[in-house]
Amino acid sequence: MKEPRSPASGFNIVGKRTPLVDALPKAAGTAVYVDDIKLPGMLVARVLRSPHAHARIRAIDTSKAEALPGVRAVVTGAEAPTKFGVLPLSKDETAMAVDRARFVGHEVAAVAADDEEIADAALRLIAVDYEVLPAFVEPEQAVKPVPPEHKIHDYTKFPDNTHRLVQHAFGDLDGAFRSAAATADGRFKMAGLSHAFTEPHAVLAHFEPTGRLTVWSCQQVPHYLHRALAEVLGMPMHRIRVIKPTVGGGFGGKSDPFPHEILVAMLSRKCGRPVKLRLDREEVYFVHRGRHPTKTKLAIAADADGKLTGMDLDVVIDGGAFGSFGIISSYYNGVLSQAPYRFETFRYNGRRVYTNKPPSGAMRGHGAVNTRFALETLLDELAEKLGLDPVELRRRNLIPPNSTTINGFRITSNGIAQCIDECTRRSGWAERRGKLPYGRGLGIGCGFYISGSALPIHWTKLPQSTVHLKIDMDGGITLHTGASEIGQGSDTMAAQMVAEVLGVPIDMVRVVAVDTDLSPVDLGSYSSRVTFMNGNAAIEAASKIRDKLGRAAEILLAQRTKYGVPREYLDFADGWIYARTNPELRVSYMEALTLALENNGALVAKGVYQSPPLEVATHKGAAAGLSPTYSFSAYVADVEVDPDTGYVRVHKIWAAHDCGRSLNPIAVEGQIEGSIHMGLGQALMEELRFNKGQPLEPNLLDYRTLSAKQMPEVEVIVVETNDPEGPFGAKEVGEGPLAPVIPAVANAIYDAVGVRLRELPMTPDRVLEAIDQKRDKPALAHAAE
Amino acid sequence: MLLPAFALHQPTSVDGAVALAARLAPDFDWVAGGTDLLPNYKQRLNARPHVVSLARVAELRDLSTSRIGALVRLRDLERDPAIRATFPALADAASQIASTTLRESGTVGGNLCLDNRCYYFNQSELWRDAKGGCLKVAGPICLVVPTQKENICWAAYSGDLAPVLQVLGASVGIAGPDGRRTVPLVEFFQPDGIRRNVLARGELLTHVEIPETAKAYRAGYRKLRQRDTIDFPILGVAAAVHLEGDTVRDVRVSLTAVDTIPVWIDLADERDKRMSLAWIERIAARVLERVQPVKNVSLRPGYRRKMAAVLTRRLLVALTT
Ligand SMILES: Cc1cc2nc3c(=O)[nH]c(=O)nc-3n(C[C@H](O)[C@H](O)[C@H](O)COP(=O)(O)OP(=O)(O)OC[C@H]3O[C@@H](n4cnc5c(N)ncnc54)[C@H](O)[C@@H]3O)c2cc1C
């Protein structure tokens, strides 16, 4: 598509620094979040949670709670045993624990009451009879066979707590390792992470006397919530309306349908009153769905020319108590690991296990981040063994544009070579790397990411994204979309697409996003799909309107000039429709619109997006990771390590990212800077520590995200490849930019003090331990002589 | 999270506060800025039915280089020109506490009387229940050292000002039903995460006195934490030296966040020594020997212990050159 006749004067708004359309309301405090919504007669809900990591629930007595004045409804799991889950392949959740509590914090019962104090008091009156079961909190425990009655989920076919096994093999891997000129290998351990979004989950449900249910929730994926509500509540979808108000960040943490969303609807249905639930931060750590803790074993091989010949990867993924997005994570940890490099052979064993901990799920950079840390670290080690500069080794192995990876991904636009050139040139790589004083170093890390999962989670042939437009006599353009604005800028992006095509200022476009009664279905804000898919749908819809306006303009110009101007020769810009060859010949947008509306009424149009068929490979799981296009990035980090304390200070990141065309530089830079902030948190300090399965630091003081004071200077380098299928050539920038920063820092630490870290985060104590071991080693060797 | 219900009392004088406290004891807590007490109350950590606010007691607000009222806000301490000129270490330590907004409320008295902190203590009711309770909140044992003979609480004292004030030789003024007294700050703290200090119920801390002799010392503070803001110390070292030429007439070192109280290092035998790197190393070694952190706040105890020596060494080098 995806570029309807670009105006002679260049773009109207594409590529211009455009403030996000929801920035002012947010800054002024007028944006409405779920917790701001108050309905007459609204009740407050609180949730009773399991104090046991694993326990059978023998009985729940709610009678005392129900008798407490001010309590309007109490619900338990037995009232809604239907299982759900974001992936149809592992529906293993219920609205509340039915007969088994599977982690500390698992929802067991819920209360709706006149106020929070009464609801809190009511929770204390609920008596639960638990039979404590052995808890499996470490993945090592989870892969030992257990009696079926102790399995965390009994539906799996495994004798232990394995949830999913993925096995991929391409080419003669053993041969590649046997004939390798050099190999590098290591065992890595990456901690689990919380998304640490600003707004804790909140949901408001209103079951009306008409039998219709409205649910307001901070959701990235309202469509799947819509489906899950219908399934679990046994209601037809048309009786349910899901509304997503302003959302205070998601990063993947608001993309499952959640138990708390369903139980609030149950409470409202039970008492006929609106019910609101607002989670505490600690509860956010229970709901969780953050980055999976992983243990990764990786070996790579190269021939004497520095050509990568083999990659052998084994990952154990700690899933926590439920499936969530875990099957996808199990694939992504492997299939998103090779590009931007070409490996001749590849073997992947991935195992996701259930443990009695809060469920892990999807988080920014889903599945690609942890393996990337391992791979990019080993590439550096391999380069050293081959006597090559780490950048040179990478350059020799890049996959070219318009090619196919060994596991069948279609690569189209690909700016990785330029990304590497730019970030190394600007950072002074050749002059500085390996030559800085002890304690200071440079490191590189690359990456790539899907720009929208090509296959929908629910196997249907419905479009993946649809946009409706409506223009009436006021001239304003109402854009209905199911794309979920969660702070990433999708409303702005969609409005930009329409404003560009119709040549009007962006403030003429008003976005009505995600109200399932009003907006067409969009699959949601995950897998970095929204700009690519919803952007294309918006362009298609706007192009149809443009045709209608063009026809009207043609008529008007025919009346005013001798020969008229055929539609194909009209450009749309600045609120005018004019002849490309002679801008004096023009009609205003409003004039053309007025004529187009005559005897016709409001202009409406629809645009859709559906990915092209991409599946070429046929192995099991071949569809995982397929995307209409991919983003690429290369970063250089400049760090300083204090060798006495192990503290790492990141001075600067040169971040080169290929996002196709940069539709809005402000948003592109914001996504890259935000990704770096988040990635540095994972690199240096973020870590979900557990104590017998219980999150040890379920708050934002002790669970440390990077503070503003640690944020380094970031030089964003946007590499524009102009993707052939992207909206005006754009592709993703929301997730891909996170992964490279972690290995870039790790490799820079090596350059600075000569130690390799195998564990994330690289906290000062771990860094110092590595430095001390290196110091001790020569001494020990000496002593042994 | 909701605050539990309590009755708020707002006396306007120290005598009024003491009289009120005598009536309410033991069912009350003092509150000054509330930046420590209120988060703890929300987590139902020993919340009491009465809270006596000191905010309206004007006589607790003195601020000079010899006397700092308990109600002086950290933000005012950190910006006070006389304090900055005379005791820069104190202003510096204050400026590293929590965040700017919290320092607008947090007070000197609240900081000294700060409740101790621990993984097992600073948690919600559900969290603690799941562990079977923590000794400091009426649970059966201390979960940090569950196998110890005496069952004492190991929660870490984590205030930033105390070690600095200790090395400046400060004392604190205390008012209570039995009148007023002054206690050297090195004797104020009690080695038990529950007991914490010598204040009897009904007593309050009125002010800090810094002796004139403190002006002869060069003092400094080094704080270890993962972020350069907001975080409590995982280790803090304060030191003061009295130099005459290259002779060290006196040296004092105190550490925070490594024990249930600020750890005062007895260095009487290191007085009147010639300043040298070897002398600094000896003191760092003494610190290493004395400090035994336990696993109750972030970063490994062994690492924090090592850092106690590293920061002491760095601080002494800075103070003596
Ligand atoms: C996010 C966060 C980060 C923080 N970081 C730090 C940090 O880095 N370093 C640090 O030292 N602190 C930190 N704090 C703790 C706190 O903010 C400060 O210690 C502050 O100085 C406490 O003073 P306050 O007046 O607010 O105390 P309050 O909360 O009012 O009181 C604290 C305790 O002292 C008692 N108390 C108060 N005044 C008196 C008095 N005059 N006599 C007797 N008892 C009294 C109270 O009863 C209570 O037990 C942090 C707090 C938060 C929430």
XYZ file of N, CA, C and O in Angstrom, chain A residues 682-763:
328
model
N 16.674 -3.546 33.711
C 16.902 -4.994 33.704
C 18.393 -5.300 33.759
O 18.814 -6.259 34.405
N 19.186 -4.499 33.092
C 20.622 -4.760 33.062
C 21.246 -4.573 34.447
O 22.094 -5.357 34.851
N 20.815 -3.557 35.161
C 21.569 -3.154 36.350
C 20.879 -3.407 37.682
O 21.552 -3.584 38.695
N 19.554 -3.384 37.734
C 18.975 -3.483 39.079
C 17.631 -4.169 39.210
O 17.283 -4.613 40.288
N 16.851 -4.272 38.168
C 15.519 -4.846 38.367
C 15.605 -6.357 38.538
O 16.217 -7.040 37.735
N 14.969 -6.848 39.575
C 15.025 -8.282 39.852
C 13.889 -8.642 40.794
O 13.793 -8.083 41.887
N 13.056 -9.563 40.370
C 12.025 -10.051 41.279
C 12.652 -11.133 42.132
O 12.933 -12.227 41.660
N 12.891 -10.783 43.385
C 13.433 -11.784 44.302
C 12.263 -12.441 45.015
O 11.267 -11.788 45.320
N 12.413 -13.714 45.256
C 11.332 -14.457 45.900
C 11.836 -15.086 47.180
O 13.015 -15.386 47.318
N 10.918 -15.270 48.101
C 11.234 -16.002 49.307
C 10.183 -17.093 49.407
O 9.007 -16.811 49.604
N 10.572 -18.325 49.173
C 9.643 -19.459 49.122
C 8.444 -19.149 48.215
O 7.294 -19.366 48.575
N 8.721 -18.579 47.075
C 7.669 -18.322 46.099
C 6.947 -17.012 46.288
O 6.129 -16.629 45.468
N 7.265 -16.318 47.374
C 6.586 -15.053 47.647
C 7.462 -13.898 47.157
O 8.655 -13.868 47.492
N 6.914 -12.956 46.395
C 7.761 -11.832 45.975
C 8.279 -11.092 47.199
O 7.507 -10.717 48.083
N 9.592 -10.924 47.256
C 10.205 -10.367 48.457
C 10.080 -8.849 48.503
O 10.073 -8.244 49.569
N 9.974 -8.232 47.337
C 9.975 -6.768 47.294
C 8.816 -6.261 46.446
O 9.021 -5.629 45.409
N 7.590 -6.536 46.861
C 6.457 -6.175 46.004
C 6.070 -4.700 46.148
O 4.924 -4.373 46.461
N 7.015 -3.823 45.938
C 6.724 -2.392 45.990
C 7.787 -1.669 45.179
O 8.842 -2.230 44.893
N 7.507 -0.424 44.837
C 8.409 0.287 43.923
C 9.581 0.959 44.630
O 10.397 1.599 43.986
N 9.665 0.813 45.950
C 10.868 1.304 46.626
C 11.956 0.227 46.589
O 13.108 0.514 46.278
N 11.555 -0.998 46.871
C 12.545 -2.077 46.938
C 12.766 -2.769 45.597
O 13.850 -3.283 45.327
N 11.711 -2.845 44.773
C 11.895 -3.322 43.404
C 12.357 -2.112 42.618
O 11.588 -1.194 42.367
N 13.613 -2.099 42.268
C 14.205 -0.850 41.788
C 14.195 -0.744 40.278
O 14.876 -1.509 39.613
N 13.472 0.234 39.786
C 13.617 0.597 38.382
C 14.637 1.733 38.335
O 14.875 2.409 39.337
N 15.203 1.917 37.169
C 16.240 2.940 37.043
C 15.668 4.313 37.397
O 14.588 4.667 36.949
N 16.397 5.089 38.171
C 15.921 6.439 38.477
C 16.402 7.398 37.391
O 17.304 7.079 36.621
N 15.783 8.554 37.370
C 16.167 9.558 36.372
C 17.646 9.891 36.501
O 18.321 10.201 35.522
N 18.159 9.810 37.737
C 19.564 10.171 37.945
C 20.531 9.195 37.291
O 21.683 9.531 37.058
N 20.078 7.966 37.037
C 20.976 6.998 36.402
C 20.837 6.973 34.895
O 21.525 6.229 34.227
N 19.873 7.733 34.399
C 19.623 7.678 32.957
C 20.785 8.349 32.223
O 21.114 9.490 32.476
N 21.428 7.606 31.327
C 22.563 8.195 30.602
C 22.069 9.095 29.476
O 20.885 9.129 29.150
N 23.004 9.775 28.884
C 22.697 10.485 27.658
C 22.396 9.442 26.580
O 23.077 8.421 26.506
N 21.387 9.710 25.781
C 21.050 8.776 24.706
C 21.088 9.529 23.386
O 20.457 10.573 23.247
N 21.884 9.011 22.471
C 21.857 9.590 21.130
C 21.055 8.655 20.240
O 21.504 7.561 19.900
N 19.853 9.090 19.915
C 18.982 8.257 19.088
C 19.359 8.459 17.623
O 19.473 9.589 17.153
N 19.581 7.349 16.958
C 19.925 7.407 15.531
C 18.842 6.636 14.787
O 18.745 5.418 14.895
N 17.997 7.362 14.101
C 16.903 6.699 13.404
C 17.365 6.345 12.006
O 17.769 7.209 11.232
N 17.334 5.052 11.729
C 17.704 4.581 10.398
C 16.412 4.289 9.650
O 15.626 3.447 10.065
N 16.183 5.020 8.579
C 14.909 4.878 7.865
C 15.077 4.020 6.628
O 15.760 4.403 5.685
N 14.442 2.836 6.648
C 14.541 1.965 5.476
C 13.315 2.037 4.586
O 13.328 1.518 3.492
N 12.238 2.651 5.086
C 11.032 2.767 4.274
C 10.507 1.398 3.847
O 10.690 0.973 2.711
N 9.860 0.748 4.758
C 9.387 -0.621 4.520
C 8.336 -0.662 3.397
O 7.426 0.150 3.381
N 8.459 -1.632 2.500
C 7.531 -1.663 1.357
C 6.070 -1.890 1.761
O 5.178 -1.514 1.007
N 5.833 -2.490 2.908
C 4.445 -2.755 3.277
C 3.972 -1.945 4.465
O 2.812 -2.011 4.860
N 4.857 -1.198 5.082
C 4.479 -0.440 6.277
C 3.654 0.781 5.917
O 3.705 1.258 4.779
N 2.902 1.299 6.876
C 2.145 2.517 6.625
C 3.116 3.672 6.382
O 3.872 4.008 7.279
N 3.082 4.223 5.205
C 4.077 5.211 4.770
C 5.491 4.691 5.018
O 6.419 5.453 5.233
N 5.636 3.361 5.025
C 6.967 2.773 5.163
C 7.404 2.484 6.589
O 8.536 2.094 6.825
N 6.491 2.649 7.567
C 6.896 2.514 8.976
C 6.876 1.073 9.454
O 6.140 0.242 8.938
N 7.695 0.794 10.466
C 7.578 -0.455 11.216
C 7.845 -0.190 12.697
O 7.931 0.973 13.094
N 7.980 -1.260 13.457
C 7.868 -1.065 14.910
C 9.051 -0.356 15.556
O 10.186 -0.442 15.082
N 8.770 0.291 16.690
C 9.826 0.900 17.498
C 9.491 0.757 18.983
O 10.125 1.344 19.835
N 8.477 -0.058 19.294
C 8.001 -0.123 20.671
C 8.734 -1.122 21.542
O 8.809 -0.963 22.757
N 9.245 -2.187 20.947
C 9.825 -3.270 21.756
C 11.259 -3.592 21.369
O 12.114 -3.806 22.236
N 11.508 -3.648 20.070
C 12.848 -4.001 19.596
C 13.959 -3.193 20.244
O 15.026 -3.733 20.545
N 13.752 -1.902 20.481
C 14.847 -1.092 21.021
C 15.253 -1.426 22.456
O 16.197 -0.841 22.975
N 14.565 -2.366 23.111
C 14.947 -2.665 24.490
C 16.143 -3.613 24.573
O 17.105 -3.375 25.304
N 16.073 -4.703 23.809
C 17.033 -5.797 24.015
C 18.505 -5.413 23.859
O 19.338 -5.833 24.674
N 18.884 -4.649 22.842
C 20.327 -4.468 22.589
C 21.073 -3.766 23.718
O 22.284 -3.944 23.858
N 20.361 -2.979 24.519
C 21.085 -2.176 25.501
C 21.719 -3.054 26.585
O 22.785 -2.729 27.119
N 21.095 -4.191 26.869
C 21.606 -5.027 27.961
C 22.960 -5.645 27.589
O 23.945 -5.457 28.309
N 23.045 -6.359 26.454
C 24.382 -6.869 26.094
C 25.371 -5.757 25.780
O 26.578 -5.936 26.012
N 24.898 -4.616 25.283
C 25.842 -3.523 25.007
C 26.527 -3.115 26.306
O 27.754 -2.927 26.346
N 25.751 -3.026 27.382
C 26.329 -2.667 28.680
C 27.243 -3.798 29.173
O 28.355 -3.556 29.645
N 26.782 -5.039 29.041
C 27.584 -6.173 29.521
C 28.924 -6.225 28.789
O 29.981 -6.438 29.403
N 28.873 -6.019 27.488
C 30.115 -6.060 26.711
C 31.014 -4.867 27.041
O 32.241 -4.971 26.995
N 30.384 -3.753 27.385
C 31.178 -2.583 27.779
C 31.838 -2.821 29.139
O 32.974 -2.386 29.376
N 31.145 -3.527 30.018
C 31.745 -3.868 31.311
C 32.996 -4.717 31.081
O 34.028 -4.536 31.718
N 32.887 -5.619 30.116
C 34.062 -6.450 29.801
C 35.207 -5.583 29.302
O 36.359 -5.733 29.722
N 34.872 -4.653 28.431
C 35.916 -3.769 27.907
C 36.532 -2.934 29.036
O 37.721 -2.644 29.033
N 35.698 -2.611 30.025
C 36.166 -1.739 31.107
C 37.039 -2.480 32.117
O 38.092 -1.993 32.508
N 36.583 -3.655 32.558
C 37.299 -4.327 33.654
C 37.602 -5.797 33.374
O 38.079 -6.507 34.254
N 37.258 -6.258 32.170
C 37.670 -7.604 31.782
C 36.871 -8.742 32.386
O 37.366 -9.859 32.454
N 35.656 -8.468 32.838
C 34.858 -9.588 33.356
C 33.571 -9.744 32.553
O 33.013 -8.785 32.042
N 33.136 -11.005 32.461
C 31.910 -11.360 31.766
C 30.855 -11.719 32.796
O 31.094 -12.593 33.642
N 29.710 -11.087 32.705
C 28.640 -11.430 33.637
C 27.658 -12.365 32.963
O 27.307 -12.188 31.804
N 27.246 -13.358 33.726
C 26.340 -14.362 33.181
C 24.954 -14.249 33.812
O 24.103 -15.082 33.584
N 24.806 -13.255 34.647
C 23.559 -13.175 35.392
C 23.005 -11.759 35.320
O 23.753 -10.789 35.440
N 21.687 -11.662 35.161
C 21.009 -10.357 35.189
C 20.122 -10.292 36.414
O 19.491 -11.285 36.747
N 20.025 -9.110 37.044
C 20.731 -7.880 36.711
C 22.187 -7.910 37.181
O 22.543 -8.675 38.072
N 22.970 -7.015 36.583
C 24.384 -6.926 36.924
C 24.534 -5.938 38.087
O 24.991 -4.820 37.924
N 24.099 -6.403 39.249
C 24.124 -5.547 40.441
C 25.568 -5.387 40.912
O 26.435 -6.213 40.588
